[in-house]
Short mmCIF file of C-alpha atoms in Angstrom, two decimals:
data_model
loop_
_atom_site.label_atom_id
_atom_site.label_comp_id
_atom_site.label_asym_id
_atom_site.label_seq_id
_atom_site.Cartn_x
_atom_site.Cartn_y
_atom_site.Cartn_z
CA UNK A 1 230.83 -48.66 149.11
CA UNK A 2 229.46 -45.71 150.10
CA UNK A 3 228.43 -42.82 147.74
CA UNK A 4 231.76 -41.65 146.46
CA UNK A 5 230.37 -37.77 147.18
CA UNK A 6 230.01 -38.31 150.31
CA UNK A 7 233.03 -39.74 150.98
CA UNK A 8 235.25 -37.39 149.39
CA UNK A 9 233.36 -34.77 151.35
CA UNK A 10 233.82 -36.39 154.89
CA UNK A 11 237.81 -36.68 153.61
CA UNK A 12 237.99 -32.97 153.50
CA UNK A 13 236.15 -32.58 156.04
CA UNK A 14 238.73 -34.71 158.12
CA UNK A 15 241.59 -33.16 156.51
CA UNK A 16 240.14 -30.05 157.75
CA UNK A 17 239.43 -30.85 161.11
CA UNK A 18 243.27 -31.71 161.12
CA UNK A 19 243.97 -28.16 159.52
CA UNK A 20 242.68 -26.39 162.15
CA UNK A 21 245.21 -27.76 164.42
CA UNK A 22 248.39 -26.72 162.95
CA UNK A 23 249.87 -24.26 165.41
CA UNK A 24 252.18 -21.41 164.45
CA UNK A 25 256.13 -22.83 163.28
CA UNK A 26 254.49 -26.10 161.90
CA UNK A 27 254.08 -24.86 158.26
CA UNK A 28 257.56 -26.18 157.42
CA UNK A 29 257.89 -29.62 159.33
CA UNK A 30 258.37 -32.36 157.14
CA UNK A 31 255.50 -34.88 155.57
CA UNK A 32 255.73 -38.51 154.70
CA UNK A 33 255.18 -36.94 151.01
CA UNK A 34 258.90 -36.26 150.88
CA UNK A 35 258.45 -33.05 148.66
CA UNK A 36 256.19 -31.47 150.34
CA UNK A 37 256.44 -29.74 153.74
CA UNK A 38 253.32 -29.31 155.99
CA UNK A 39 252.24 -25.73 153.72
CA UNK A 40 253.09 -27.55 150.68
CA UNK A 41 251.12 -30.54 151.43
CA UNK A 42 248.17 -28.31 151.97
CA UNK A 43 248.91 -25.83 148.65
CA UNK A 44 248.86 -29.51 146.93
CA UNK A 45 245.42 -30.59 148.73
CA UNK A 46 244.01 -26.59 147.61
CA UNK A 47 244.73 -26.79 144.25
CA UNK A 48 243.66 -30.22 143.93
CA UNK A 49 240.01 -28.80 145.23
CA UNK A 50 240.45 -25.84 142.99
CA UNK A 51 240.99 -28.05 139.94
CA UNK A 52 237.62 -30.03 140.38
CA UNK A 53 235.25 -27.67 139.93
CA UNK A 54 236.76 -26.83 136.06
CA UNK A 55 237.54 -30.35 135.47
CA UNK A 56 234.20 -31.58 135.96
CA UNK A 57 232.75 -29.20 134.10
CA UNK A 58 234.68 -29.91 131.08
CA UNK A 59 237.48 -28.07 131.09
CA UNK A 60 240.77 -29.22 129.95
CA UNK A 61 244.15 -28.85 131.86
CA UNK A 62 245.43 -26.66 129.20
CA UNK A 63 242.32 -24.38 129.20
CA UNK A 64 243.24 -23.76 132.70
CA UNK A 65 246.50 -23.75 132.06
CA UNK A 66 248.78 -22.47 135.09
CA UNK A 67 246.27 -20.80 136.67
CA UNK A 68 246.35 -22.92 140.12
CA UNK A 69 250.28 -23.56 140.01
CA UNK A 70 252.61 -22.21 142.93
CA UNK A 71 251.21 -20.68 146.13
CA UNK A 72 247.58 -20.79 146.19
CA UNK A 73 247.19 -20.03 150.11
CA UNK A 74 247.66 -16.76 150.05
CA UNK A 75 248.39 -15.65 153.53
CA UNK A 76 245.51 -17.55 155.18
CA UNK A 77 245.97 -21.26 154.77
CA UNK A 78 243.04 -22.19 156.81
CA UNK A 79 240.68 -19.90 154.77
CA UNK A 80 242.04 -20.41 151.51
CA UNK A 81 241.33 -24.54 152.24
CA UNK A 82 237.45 -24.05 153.23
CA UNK A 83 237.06 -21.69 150.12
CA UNK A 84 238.59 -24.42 148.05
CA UNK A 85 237.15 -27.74 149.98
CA UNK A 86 233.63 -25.48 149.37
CA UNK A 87 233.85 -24.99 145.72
CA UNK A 88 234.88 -28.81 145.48
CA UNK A 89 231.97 -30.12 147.02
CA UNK A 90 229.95 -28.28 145.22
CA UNK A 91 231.28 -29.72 142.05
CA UNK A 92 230.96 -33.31 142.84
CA UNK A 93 227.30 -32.76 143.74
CA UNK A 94 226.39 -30.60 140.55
CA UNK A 95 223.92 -32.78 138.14
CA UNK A 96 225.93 -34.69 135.69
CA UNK A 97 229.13 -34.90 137.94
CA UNK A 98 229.61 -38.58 137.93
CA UNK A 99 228.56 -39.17 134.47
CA UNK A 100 230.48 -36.12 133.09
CA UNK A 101 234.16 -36.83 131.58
CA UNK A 102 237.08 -35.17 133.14
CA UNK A 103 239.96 -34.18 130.57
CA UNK A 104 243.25 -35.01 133.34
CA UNK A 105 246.79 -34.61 132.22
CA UNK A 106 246.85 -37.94 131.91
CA UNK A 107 243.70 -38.70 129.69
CA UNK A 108 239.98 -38.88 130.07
CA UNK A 109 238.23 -40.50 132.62
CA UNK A 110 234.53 -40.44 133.89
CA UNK A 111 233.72 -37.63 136.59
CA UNK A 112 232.76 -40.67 139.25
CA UNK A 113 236.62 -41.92 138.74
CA UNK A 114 238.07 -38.83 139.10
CA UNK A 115 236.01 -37.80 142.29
CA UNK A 116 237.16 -41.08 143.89
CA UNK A 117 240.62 -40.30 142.73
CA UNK A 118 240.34 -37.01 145.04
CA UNK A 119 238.70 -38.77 147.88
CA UNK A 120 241.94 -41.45 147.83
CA UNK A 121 244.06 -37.80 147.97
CA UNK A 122 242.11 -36.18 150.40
CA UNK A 123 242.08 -39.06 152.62
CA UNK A 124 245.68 -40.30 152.51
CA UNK A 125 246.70 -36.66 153.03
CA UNK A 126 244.60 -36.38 155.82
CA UNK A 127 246.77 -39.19 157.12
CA UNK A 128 249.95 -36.79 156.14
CA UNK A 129 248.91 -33.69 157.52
CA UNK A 130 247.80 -35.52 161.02
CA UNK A 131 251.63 -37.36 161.32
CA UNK A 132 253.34 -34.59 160.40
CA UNK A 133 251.95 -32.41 163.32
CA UNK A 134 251.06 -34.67 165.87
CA UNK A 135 247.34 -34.87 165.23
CA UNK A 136 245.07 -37.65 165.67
CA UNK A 137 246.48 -40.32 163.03
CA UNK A 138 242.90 -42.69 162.85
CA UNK A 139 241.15 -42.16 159.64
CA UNK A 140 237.14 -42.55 159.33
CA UNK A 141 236.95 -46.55 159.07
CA UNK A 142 234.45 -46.33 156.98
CA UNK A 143 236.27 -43.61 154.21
CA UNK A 144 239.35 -46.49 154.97
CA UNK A 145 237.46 -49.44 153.95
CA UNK A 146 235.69 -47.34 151.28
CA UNK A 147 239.13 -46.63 149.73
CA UNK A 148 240.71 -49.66 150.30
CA UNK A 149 238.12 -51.63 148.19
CA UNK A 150 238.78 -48.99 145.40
CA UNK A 151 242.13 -49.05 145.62
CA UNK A 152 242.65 -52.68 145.38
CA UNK A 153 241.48 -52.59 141.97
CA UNK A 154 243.53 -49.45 141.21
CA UNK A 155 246.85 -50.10 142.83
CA UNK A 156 248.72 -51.68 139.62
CA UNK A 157 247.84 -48.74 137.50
CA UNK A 158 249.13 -46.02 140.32
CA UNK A 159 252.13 -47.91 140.67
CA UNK A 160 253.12 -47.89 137.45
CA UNK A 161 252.26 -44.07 137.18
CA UNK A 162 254.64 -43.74 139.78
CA UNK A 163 252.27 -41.93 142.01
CA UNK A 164 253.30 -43.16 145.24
CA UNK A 165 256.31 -44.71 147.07
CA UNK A 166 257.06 -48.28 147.16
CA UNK A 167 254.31 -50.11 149.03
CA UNK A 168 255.92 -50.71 153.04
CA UNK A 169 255.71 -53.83 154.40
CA UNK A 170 253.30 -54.79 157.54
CA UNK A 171 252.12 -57.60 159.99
CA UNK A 172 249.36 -59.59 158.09
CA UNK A 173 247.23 -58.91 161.11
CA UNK A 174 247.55 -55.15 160.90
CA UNK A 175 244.54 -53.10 160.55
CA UNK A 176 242.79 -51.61 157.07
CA UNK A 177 243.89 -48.40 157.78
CA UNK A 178 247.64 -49.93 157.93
CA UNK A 179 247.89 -52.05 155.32
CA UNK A 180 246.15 -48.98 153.58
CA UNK A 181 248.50 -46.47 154.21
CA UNK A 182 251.54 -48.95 153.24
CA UNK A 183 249.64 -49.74 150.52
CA UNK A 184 250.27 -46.19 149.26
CA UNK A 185 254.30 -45.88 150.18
CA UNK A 186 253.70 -44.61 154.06
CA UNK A 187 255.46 -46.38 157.12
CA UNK A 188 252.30 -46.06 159.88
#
């Protein structure tokens, strides 16, 4: 596996990449994340980056409180993401990161779990954000495999968080990135 760091920074840098190519009228089309349209899906993936830096230094989410909640885009999607995917990876590289404990809404974890936790976000809704505008749909293989061995051991307690949809079926012979994504509720 490689260095979880890394890998959640090459996911927003993907996610990113993908970003850049949503043209003007494609900030309402529809996601697979059924709540969320192509802006909300990337307000979701902006806050997310917005809430690592505090978490990891040892905030709490009700220190923060509702300070990242409803639109945090601002009128410049693009820009607001880079600020935010910025700040992030400077968080997960700060000394102490991995090691650190991160106080989530739903208890405390280590800061390594909690980086790969936004890696498995950043990558899937890389996945999202490509499908829902017609971008390129393949995924680093490398950030897929990296996931999919994390998330194998993960899976039962996400499910029963209710985090995702209901795992989609595929051919046995289908590819990581497939079984990946239907791993996590999406119909590649």
């Amino acid at each position: 596996m490689i260095d979880i760091r890394d890998a959640y920074r090459r996911a927003l840098d993907g996610f990113g990449a993908r970003l850049h190519l949503v043209r003007r009228g494609q900030w309402e089309l529809p996601t697979p994340c059924v709540d969320w349209d192509v802006r909300g899906l990337v307000n979701h993936v902006v806050a997310e980056n917005l809430w690592a830096p505090e978490l990891l230094s040892g905030r709490t989410v009700a220190e923060v409180g509702d300070a990242f909640e409803g639109d945090v885009l601002g009128d410049d999607p693009v820009k607001a993401f880079e600020a935010s995917a910025q700040g992030a990876v400077q968080a997960v590289y700060a000394e102490g990161a991995l090691t650190s404990v991160a106080h989530l809404s739903f208890g405390d974890v280590l800061g390594e779990e909690y980086i790969t936790e936004l890696f498995a976000d950043a990558l899937i809704h890389t996945w999202d954000l490509a499908r829902a505008i017609g971008g390129p749909e393949r995924l680093d293989p490398e950030l897929v495999a990296s996931c999919s061995e994390w998330f194998e051991k993960a899976r039962e307690d996400y499910r029963e968080a209710g985090v995702f949809g209901d795992e989609q079926g595929v051919p046995a012979d289908a590819d990581q990135q497939t079984h990946l994504l239907a791993a996590w509720g999406r119909n590649p």
